[in-house]
Coordinates of C-alpha atoms and ligand atoms in Angstrom, one line a residue:
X1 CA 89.7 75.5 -97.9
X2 CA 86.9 77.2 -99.7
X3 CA 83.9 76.7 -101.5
X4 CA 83.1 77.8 -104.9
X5 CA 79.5 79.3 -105.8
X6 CA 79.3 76.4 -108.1
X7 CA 80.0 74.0 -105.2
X8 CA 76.8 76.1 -103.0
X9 CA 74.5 75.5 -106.2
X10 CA 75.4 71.5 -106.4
X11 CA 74.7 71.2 -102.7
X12 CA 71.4 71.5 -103.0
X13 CA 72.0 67.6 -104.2
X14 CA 73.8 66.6 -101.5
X15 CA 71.6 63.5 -99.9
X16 CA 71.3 62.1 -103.6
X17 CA 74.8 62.6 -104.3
X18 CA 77.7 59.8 -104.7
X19 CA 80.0 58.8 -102.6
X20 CA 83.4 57.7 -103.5
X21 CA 85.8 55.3 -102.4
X22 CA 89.0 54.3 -104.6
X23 CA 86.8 55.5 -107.5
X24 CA 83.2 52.9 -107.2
X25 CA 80.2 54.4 -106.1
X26 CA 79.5 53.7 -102.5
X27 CA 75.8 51.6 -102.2
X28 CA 73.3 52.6 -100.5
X29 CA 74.9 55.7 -99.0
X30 CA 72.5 56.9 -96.8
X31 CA 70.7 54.3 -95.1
X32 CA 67.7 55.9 -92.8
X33 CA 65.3 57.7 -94.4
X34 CA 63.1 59.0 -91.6
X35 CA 59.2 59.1 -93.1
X36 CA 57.7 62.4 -93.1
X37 CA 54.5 62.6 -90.9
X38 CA 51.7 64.4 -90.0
X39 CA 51.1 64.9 -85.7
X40 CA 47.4 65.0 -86.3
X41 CA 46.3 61.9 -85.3
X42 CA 46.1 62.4 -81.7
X43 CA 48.9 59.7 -81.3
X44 CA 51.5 62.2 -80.6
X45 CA 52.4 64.5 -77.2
X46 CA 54.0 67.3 -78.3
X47 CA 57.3 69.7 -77.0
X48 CA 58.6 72.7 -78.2
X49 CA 62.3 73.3 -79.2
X50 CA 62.6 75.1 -75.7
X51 CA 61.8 72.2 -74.0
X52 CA 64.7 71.4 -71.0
X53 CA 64.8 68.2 -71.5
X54 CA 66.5 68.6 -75.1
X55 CA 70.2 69.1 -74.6
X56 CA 71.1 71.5 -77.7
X57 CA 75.6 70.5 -79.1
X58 CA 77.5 73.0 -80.6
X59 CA 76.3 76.2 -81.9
X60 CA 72.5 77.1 -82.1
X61 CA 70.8 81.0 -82.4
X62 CA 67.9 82.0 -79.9
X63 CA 65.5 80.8 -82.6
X64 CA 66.6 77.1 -82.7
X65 CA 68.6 77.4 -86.1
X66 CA 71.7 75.6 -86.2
X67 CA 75.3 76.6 -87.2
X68 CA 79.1 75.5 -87.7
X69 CA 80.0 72.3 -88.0
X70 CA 78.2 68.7 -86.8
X71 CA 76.0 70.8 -84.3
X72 CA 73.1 68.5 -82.5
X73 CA 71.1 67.5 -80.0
X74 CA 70.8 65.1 -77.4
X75 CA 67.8 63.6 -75.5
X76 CA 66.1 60.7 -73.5
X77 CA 62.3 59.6 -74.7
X78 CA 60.2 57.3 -73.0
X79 CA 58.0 55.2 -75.6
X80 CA 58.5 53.6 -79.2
X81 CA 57.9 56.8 -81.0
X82 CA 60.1 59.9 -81.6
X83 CA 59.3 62.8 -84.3
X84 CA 60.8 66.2 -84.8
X85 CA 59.8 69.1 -86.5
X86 CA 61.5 71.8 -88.3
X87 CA 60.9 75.4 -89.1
X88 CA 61.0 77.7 -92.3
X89 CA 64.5 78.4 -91.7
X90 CA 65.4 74.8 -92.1
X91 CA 68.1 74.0 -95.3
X92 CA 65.9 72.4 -98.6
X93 CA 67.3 69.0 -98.2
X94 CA 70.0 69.1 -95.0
X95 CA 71.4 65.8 -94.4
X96 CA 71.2 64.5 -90.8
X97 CA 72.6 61.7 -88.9
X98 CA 71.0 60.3 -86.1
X99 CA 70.8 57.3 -84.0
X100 CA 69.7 55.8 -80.7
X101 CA 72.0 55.4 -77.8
X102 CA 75.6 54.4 -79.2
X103 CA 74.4 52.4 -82.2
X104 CA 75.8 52.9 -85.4
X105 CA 74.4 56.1 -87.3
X106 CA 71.7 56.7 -90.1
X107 CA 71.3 59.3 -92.5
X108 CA 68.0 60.8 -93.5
X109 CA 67.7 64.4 -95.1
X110 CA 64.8 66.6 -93.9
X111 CA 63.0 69.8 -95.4
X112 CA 61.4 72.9 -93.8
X113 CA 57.6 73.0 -92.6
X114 CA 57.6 69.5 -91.8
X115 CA 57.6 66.7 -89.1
X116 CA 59.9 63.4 -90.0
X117 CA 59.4 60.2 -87.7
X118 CA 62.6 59.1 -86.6
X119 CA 62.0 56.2 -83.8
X120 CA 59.1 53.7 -84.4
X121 CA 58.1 50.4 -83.5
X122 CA 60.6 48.6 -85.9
X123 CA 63.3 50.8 -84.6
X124 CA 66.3 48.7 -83.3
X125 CA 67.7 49.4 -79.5
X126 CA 64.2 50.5 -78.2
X127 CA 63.8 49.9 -74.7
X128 CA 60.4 49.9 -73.5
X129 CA 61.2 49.4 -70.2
X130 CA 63.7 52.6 -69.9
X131 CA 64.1 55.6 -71.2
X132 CA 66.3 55.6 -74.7
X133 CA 68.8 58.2 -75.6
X134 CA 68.6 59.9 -79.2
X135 CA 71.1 61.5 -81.0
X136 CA 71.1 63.9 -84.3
X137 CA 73.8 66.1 -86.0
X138 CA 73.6 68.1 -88.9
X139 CA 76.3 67.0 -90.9
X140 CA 76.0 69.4 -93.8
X141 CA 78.5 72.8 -92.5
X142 CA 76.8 74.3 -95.6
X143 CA 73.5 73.4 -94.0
X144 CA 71.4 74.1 -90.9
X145 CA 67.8 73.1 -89.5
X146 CA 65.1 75.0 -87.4
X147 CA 64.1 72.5 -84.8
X148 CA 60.6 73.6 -83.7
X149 CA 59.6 70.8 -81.6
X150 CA 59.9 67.1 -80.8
X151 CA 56.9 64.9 -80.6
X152 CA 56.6 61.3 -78.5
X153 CA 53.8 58.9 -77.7
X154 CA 51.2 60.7 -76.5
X155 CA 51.5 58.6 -72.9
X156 CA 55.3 58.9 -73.4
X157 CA 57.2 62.0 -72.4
X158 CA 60.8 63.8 -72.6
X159 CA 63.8 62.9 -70.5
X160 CA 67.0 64.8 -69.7
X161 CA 69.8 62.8 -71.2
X162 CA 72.8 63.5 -68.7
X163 CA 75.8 65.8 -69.8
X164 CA 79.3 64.3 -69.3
X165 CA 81.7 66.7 -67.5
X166 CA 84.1 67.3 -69.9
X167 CA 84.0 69.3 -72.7
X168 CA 85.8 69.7 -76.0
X169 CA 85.8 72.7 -78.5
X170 CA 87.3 72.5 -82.0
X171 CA 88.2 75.8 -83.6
X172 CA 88.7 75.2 -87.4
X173 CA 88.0 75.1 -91.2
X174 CA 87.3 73.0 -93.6
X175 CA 89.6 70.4 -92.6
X176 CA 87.5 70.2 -89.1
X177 CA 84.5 70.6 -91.1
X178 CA 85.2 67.5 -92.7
X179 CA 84.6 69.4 -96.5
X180 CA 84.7 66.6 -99.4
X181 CA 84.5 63.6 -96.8
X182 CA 82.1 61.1 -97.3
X183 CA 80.0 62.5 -94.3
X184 CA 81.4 65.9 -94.0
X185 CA 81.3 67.1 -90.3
X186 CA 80.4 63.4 -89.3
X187 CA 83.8 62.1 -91.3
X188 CA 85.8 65.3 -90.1
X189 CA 88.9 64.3 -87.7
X190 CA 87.2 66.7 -85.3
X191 CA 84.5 64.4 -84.7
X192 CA 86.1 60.9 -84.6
X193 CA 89.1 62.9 -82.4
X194 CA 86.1 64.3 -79.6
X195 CA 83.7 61.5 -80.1
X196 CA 86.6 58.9 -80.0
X197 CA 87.9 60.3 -76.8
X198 CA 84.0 59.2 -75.6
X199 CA 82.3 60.6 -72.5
X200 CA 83.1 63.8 -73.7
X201 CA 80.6 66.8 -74.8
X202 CA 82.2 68.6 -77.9
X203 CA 81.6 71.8 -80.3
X204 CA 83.2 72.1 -83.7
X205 CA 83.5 75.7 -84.2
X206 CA 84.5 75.2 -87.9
X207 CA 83.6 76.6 -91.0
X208 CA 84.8 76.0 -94.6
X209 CA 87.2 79.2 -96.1
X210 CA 87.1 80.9 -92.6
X211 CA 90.4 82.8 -92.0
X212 CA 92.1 82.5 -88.3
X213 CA 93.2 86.4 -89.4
X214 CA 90.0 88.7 -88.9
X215 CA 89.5 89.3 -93.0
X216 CA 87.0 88.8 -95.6
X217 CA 88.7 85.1 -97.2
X218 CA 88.0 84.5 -100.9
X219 CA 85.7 87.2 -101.1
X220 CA 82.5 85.2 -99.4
X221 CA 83.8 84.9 -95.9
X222 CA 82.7 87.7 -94.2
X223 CA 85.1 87.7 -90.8
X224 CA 87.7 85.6 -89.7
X225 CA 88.0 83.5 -86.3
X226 CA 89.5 86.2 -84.0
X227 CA 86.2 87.8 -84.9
X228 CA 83.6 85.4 -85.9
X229 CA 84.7 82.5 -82.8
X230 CA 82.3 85.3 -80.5
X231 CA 79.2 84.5 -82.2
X232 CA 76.6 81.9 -82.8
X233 CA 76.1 82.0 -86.5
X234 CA 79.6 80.7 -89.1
X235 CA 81.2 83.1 -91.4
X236 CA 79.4 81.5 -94.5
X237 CA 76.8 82.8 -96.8
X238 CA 73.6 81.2 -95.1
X239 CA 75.0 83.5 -92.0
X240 CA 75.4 86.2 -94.1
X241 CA 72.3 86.2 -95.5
X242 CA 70.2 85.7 -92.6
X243 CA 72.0 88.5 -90.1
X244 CA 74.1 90.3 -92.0
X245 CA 76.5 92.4 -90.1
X246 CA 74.7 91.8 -86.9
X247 CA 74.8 87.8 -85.9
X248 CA 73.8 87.2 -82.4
X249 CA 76.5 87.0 -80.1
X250 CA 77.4 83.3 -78.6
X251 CA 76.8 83.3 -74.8
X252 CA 79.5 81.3 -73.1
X253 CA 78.1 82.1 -69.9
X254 CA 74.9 80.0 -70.5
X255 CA 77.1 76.8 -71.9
X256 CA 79.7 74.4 -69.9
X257 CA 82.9 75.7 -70.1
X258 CA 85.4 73.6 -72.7
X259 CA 88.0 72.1 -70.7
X260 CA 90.4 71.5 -74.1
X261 CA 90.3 73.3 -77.2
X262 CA 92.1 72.3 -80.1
X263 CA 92.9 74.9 -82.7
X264 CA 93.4 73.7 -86.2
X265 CA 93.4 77.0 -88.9
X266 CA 95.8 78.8 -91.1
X267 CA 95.8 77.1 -94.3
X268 CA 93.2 79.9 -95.5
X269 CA 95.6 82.7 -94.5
X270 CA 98.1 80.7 -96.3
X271 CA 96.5 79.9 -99.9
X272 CA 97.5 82.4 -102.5
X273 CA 93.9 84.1 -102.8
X274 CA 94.3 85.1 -99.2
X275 CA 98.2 85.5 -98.6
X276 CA 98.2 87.0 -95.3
X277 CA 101.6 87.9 -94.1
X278 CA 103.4 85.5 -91.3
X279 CA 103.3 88.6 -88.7
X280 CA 100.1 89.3 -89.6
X281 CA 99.0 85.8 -89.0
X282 CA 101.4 85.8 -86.2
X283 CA 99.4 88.2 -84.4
X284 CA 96.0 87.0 -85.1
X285 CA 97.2 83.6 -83.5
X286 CA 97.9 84.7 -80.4
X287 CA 95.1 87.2 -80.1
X288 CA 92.8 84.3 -80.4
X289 CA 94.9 82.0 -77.7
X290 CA 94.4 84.8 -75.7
X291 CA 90.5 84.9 -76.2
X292 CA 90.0 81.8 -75.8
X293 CA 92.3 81.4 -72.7
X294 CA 90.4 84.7 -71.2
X295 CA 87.1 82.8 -72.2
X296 CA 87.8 79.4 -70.5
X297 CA 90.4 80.6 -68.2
X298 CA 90.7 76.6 -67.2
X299 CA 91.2 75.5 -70.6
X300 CA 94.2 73.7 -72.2
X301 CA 94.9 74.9 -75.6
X302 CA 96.3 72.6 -78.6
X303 CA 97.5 74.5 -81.2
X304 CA 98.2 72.7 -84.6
X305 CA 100.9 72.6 -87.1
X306 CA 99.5 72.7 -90.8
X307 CA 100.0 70.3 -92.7
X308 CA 100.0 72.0 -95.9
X309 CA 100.2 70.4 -99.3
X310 CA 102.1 67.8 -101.1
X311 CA 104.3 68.0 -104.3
X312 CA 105.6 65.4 -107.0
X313 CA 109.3 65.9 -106.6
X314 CA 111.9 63.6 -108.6
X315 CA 111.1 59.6 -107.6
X316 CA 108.9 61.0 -104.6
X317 CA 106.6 63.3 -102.7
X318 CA 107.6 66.0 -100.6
X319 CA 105.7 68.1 -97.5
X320 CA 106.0 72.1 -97.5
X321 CA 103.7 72.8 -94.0
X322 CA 102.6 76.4 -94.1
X323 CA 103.5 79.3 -91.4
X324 CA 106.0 76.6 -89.7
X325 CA 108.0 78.9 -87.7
X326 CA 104.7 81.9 -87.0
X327 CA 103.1 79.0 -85.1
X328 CA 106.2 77.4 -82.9
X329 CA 106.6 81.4 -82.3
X330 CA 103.3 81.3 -80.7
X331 CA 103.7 78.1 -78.4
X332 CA 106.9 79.6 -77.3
X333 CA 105.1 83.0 -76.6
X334 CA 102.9 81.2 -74.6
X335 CA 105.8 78.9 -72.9
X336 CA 105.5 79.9 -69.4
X337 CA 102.0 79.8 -69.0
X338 CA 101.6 76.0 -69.4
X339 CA 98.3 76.7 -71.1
X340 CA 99.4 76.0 -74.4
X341 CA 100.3 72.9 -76.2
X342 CA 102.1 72.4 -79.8
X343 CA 100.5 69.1 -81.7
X344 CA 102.7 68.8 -84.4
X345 CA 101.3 66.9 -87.6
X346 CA 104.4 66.2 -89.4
X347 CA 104.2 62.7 -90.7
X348 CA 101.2 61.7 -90.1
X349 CA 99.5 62.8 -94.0
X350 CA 101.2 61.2 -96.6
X351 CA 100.7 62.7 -100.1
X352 CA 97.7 60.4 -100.7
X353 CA 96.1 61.0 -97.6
X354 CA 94.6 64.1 -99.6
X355 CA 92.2 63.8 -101.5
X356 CA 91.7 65.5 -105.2
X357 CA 90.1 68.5 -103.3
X358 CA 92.9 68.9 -101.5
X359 CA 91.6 67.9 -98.3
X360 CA 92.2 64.9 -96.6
X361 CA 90.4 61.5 -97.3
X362 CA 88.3 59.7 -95.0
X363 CA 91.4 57.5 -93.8
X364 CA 93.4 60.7 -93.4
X365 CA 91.2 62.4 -91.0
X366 CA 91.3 59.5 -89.2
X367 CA 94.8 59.5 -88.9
X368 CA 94.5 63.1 -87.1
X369 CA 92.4 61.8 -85.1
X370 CA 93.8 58.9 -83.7
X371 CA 97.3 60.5 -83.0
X372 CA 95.8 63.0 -81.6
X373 CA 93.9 60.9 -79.5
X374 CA 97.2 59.2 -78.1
X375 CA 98.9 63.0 -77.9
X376 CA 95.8 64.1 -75.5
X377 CA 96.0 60.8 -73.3
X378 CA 99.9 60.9 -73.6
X379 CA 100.5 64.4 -72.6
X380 CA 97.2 65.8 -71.4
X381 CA 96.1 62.1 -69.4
X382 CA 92.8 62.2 -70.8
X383 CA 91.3 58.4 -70.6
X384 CA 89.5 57.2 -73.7
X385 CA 86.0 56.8 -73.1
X386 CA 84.6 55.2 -76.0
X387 CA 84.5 51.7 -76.2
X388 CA 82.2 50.4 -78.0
X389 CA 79.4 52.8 -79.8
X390 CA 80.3 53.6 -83.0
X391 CA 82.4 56.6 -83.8
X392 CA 83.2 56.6 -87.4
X393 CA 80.9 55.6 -89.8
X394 CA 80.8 53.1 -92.9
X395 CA 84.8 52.4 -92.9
X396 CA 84.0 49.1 -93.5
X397 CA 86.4 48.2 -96.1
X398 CA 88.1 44.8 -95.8
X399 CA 89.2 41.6 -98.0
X400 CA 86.6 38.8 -98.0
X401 CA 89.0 36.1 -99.4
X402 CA 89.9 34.3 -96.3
X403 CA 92.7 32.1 -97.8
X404 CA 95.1 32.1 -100.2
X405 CA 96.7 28.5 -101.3
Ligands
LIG1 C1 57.8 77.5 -94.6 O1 56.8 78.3 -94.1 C2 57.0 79.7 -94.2 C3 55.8 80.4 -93.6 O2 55.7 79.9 -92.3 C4 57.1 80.1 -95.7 O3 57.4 81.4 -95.8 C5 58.2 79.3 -96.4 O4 58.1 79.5 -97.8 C6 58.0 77.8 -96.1 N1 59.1 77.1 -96.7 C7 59.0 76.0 -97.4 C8 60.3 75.3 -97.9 O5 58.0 75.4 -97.7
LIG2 C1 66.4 63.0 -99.8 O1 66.8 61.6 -99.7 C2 66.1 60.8 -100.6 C3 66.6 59.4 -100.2 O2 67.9 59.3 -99.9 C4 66.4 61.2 -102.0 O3 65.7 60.3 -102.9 C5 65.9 62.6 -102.2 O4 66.2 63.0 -103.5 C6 66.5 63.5 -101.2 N1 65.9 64.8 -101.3 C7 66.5 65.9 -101.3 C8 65.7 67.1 -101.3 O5 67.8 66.0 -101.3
LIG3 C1 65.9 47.6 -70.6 O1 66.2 48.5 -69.5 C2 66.1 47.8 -68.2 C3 66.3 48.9 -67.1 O2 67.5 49.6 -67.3 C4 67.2 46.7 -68.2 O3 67.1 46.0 -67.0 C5 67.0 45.8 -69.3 O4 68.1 44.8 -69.4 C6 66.9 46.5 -70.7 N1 66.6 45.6 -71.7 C7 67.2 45.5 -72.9 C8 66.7 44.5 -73.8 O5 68.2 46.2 -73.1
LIG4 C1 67.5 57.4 -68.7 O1 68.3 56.3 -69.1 C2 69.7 56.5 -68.9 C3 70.4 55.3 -69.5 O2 69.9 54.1 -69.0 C4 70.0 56.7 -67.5 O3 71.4 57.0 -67.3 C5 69.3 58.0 -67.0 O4 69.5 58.2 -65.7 C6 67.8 57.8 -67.3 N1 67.1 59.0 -67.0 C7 65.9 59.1 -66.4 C8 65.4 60.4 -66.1 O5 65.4 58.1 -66.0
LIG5 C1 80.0 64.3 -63.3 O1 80.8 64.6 -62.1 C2 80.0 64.4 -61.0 C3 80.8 64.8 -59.8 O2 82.2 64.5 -59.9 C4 79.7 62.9 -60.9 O3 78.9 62.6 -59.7 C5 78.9 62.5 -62.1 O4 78.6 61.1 -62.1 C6 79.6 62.8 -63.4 N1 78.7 62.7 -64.5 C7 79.0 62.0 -65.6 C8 78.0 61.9 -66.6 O5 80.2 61.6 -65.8
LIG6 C1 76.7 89.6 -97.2 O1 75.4 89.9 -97.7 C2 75.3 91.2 -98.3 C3 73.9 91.5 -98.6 O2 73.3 90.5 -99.3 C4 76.2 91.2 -99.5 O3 76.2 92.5 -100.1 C5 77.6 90.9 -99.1 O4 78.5 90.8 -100.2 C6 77.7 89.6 -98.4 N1 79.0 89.4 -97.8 C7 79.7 88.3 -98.1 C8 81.0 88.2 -97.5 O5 79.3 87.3 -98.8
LIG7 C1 74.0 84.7 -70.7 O1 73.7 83.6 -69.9 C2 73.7 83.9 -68.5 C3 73.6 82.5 -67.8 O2 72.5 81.8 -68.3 C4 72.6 84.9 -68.2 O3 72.6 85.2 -66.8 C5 72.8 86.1 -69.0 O4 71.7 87.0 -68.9 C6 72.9 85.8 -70.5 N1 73.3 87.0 -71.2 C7 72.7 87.5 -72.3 C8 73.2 88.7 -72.9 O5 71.7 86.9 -72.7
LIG8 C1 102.7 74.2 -101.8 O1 103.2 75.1 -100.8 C2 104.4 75.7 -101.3 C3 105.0 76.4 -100.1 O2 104.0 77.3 -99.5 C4 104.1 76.6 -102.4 O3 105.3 77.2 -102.9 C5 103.5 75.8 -103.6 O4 103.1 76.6 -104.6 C6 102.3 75.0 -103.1 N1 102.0 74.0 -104.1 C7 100.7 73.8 -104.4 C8 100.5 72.8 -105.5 O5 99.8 74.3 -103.9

């Protein structure tokens, strides 16, 4: 869905603000804090944001500014100290989770100009013996960084933290943004969906409001995703207001090739501000299968039933999905090529798996995620990878009373 300019303004709060879960006040939300620091002291051995050894996920421009949803990077550090820097085009107070190795995640936000310390002597997994693998994502879709450079002991250096071979793209909205979950893109279903499938890379080409139809959305998304899917920079106003109507085009050439994309939009086209027609939307759909399909000619495509929303009726709730028939029109167009796959959500959101935003709650993206999961290893024999790290974060929520007599 969209964001209101009221909801850009309160952003600007968004590492102090609350988290909610069945109405208390999560503590301590944000565990993490990295310290800002000053390279100075001759401890520190400096890289640039070119560097090869760091392994750039999802979308980044040529000058190291992040965009879409839950982009990162990846890299190997010898040493017990890791710092990175950030330029002027860095978001005032961007939240970013990070971690070494497959631990579980912190938060800490970061500002422009400045160098934050994120691994130190006290940090936990640090293996002096061997090289350890760090991991940061922007979790903000709002928000990007700069990165400008990456600092280690000054007797330590960089390492190349290896790729896996498979690669995932998610092409969404808000909903694979994760918007209104406690951790945005790091809550999303399009994050616990690629990073449970583990030993995967992924991309989350997702932005709040975007339109899958190429048109200006609630009046402050400039392009849709048959349009803006070819570029490195989102459709939001950040984008907007640093390139206007000339973002960099993305290079596909230069990045691995996804092997399955997952398309999850419509709901934008759908709402009443936007209304696009069902042959309208029709034809926008399988423009962008074919796009894709043209760009990763070895790709398997999911595309996505909406779930739409959720109505009090009589002693119940009842489900109306949106563009129903448009998008079984479009798996069937694409029948014969064998390309194509329909992942049909009906069932899996109940009414209160949404939250009062209108998008769905933590346990509801999970949901997504997991059946989809079990669809891709069903029907697409991908193995599950992940067993162990952490994937979702701070779902802890249990009942301590071990007996009841
Ligand atoms: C960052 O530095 C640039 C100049 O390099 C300056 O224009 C900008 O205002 C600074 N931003 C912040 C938040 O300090
Ligand atoms: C950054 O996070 C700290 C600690 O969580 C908080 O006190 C501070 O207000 C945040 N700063 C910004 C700019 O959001
Ligand atoms: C550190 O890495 C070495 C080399 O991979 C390994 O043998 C050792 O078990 C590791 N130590 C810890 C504490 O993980
Ligand atoms: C760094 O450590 C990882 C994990 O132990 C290992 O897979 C990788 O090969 C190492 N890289 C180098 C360059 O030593
Ligand atoms: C990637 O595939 C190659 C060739 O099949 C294999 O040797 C390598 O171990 C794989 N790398 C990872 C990280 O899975
Ligand atoms: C993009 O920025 C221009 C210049 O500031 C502005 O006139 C236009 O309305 C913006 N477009 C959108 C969709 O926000
Ligand atoms: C895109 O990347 C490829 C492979 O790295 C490179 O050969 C090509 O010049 C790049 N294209 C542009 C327009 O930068
Ligand atoms: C839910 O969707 C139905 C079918 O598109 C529509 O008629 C109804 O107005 C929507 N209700 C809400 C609360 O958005």
């Amino acid at each position: 869905m969209r964001f209101s300019p009221v909801f850009l303004l309160s952003w600007a709060l968004q590492a102090s603000a609350t988290i909610l879960q069945n109405g208390q006040a999560r503590e301590d939300p944000y565990p993490g804090q990295a310290p800002s620091i000053s390279l100075e002291d001759g401890s520190w051995r400096s890289y640039g944001p070119d560097a090869s050894e760091i392994s750039y996920k999802g979308r980044w421009d040529s000058k190291y500014v992040s965009w879409w949803s839950l982009p990162g990077i990846k890299l190997g550090f010898t040493g017990e100290q890791l710092a990175l820097s950030f330029g002027p085009q860095t978001s005032e107070g961007v939240l970013l989770a990070y971690r070494i190795g497959g631990l579980d995640w912190e938060f800490s936000n970061v500002t422009a100009n400045a160098t934050y310390q994120f691994a130190g002597s006290s940090t936990p997994g640090l293996n002096l013996s061997n090289n350890n693998t760090f991991e940061m994502r922007v979790t903000n879709w709002g928000y990007g960084v700069q990165l400008s450079g990456v600092s280690v002991a000054s007797d330590a250096k960089l390492v190349a933290a290896p790729a896996y071979n498979k690669t995932v793209e998610i092409i969404g909205d808000s909903f694979a943004s994760g918007q209104y979950a406690t951790y945005e893109g790091l809550s999303s279903w399009a994050y616990n969906f690629a990073a449970g499938l583990g030993d995967v890379e992924y991309s989350i080409t997702a932005y709040p409001g975007i339109c899958l139809t190429d048109e200006e959305c609630y009046a402050d998304k400039a392009r849709g995703m048959t349009y803006q899917w070819f570029y490195a920079s989102d459709a939001g106003v950040r984008a907007n207001a640093t390139y206007g109507d000339h973002p960099e085009k993305w290079n596909f050439s230069s990045h691995q090739p996804a092997d399955l994309v997952v398309i999850d939009l419509g709901t934008n086209d759908r709402r009443p501000q936007n209304n696009i027609p069902g042959s309208t939307f029709y034809d926008s759909y399988v423009e962008l299968v074919n796009s894709v399909h043209k760009t990763y000619p070895n790709a398997q495509i999911v595309i996505m039933s909406l779930w739409g929303n959720f109505t009090r009726s009589g002693d119940t709730y009842i489900q109306s999905p949106f563009y129903v028939s448009e998008i079984q029109r479009v798996s069937q167009h694409f029948q014969d090529d064998g390309f194509v796959h329909y992942f049909g959500t009906k069932g899996i959101l109940q009414h209160n798996d949404i939250d009062p935003q209108e998008h769905p709650t933590d346990v509801g993206h999970l949901k997504i995620a997991s059946h989809l999961m079990q669809w891709t290893k069903l029907k697409l024999g991908w193995e599950f990878g992940a067993t162990g790290p952490e994937v979702q974060h701070d779902t802890l929520y249990w009942n301590n009373q071990d007996s009841y007599r």
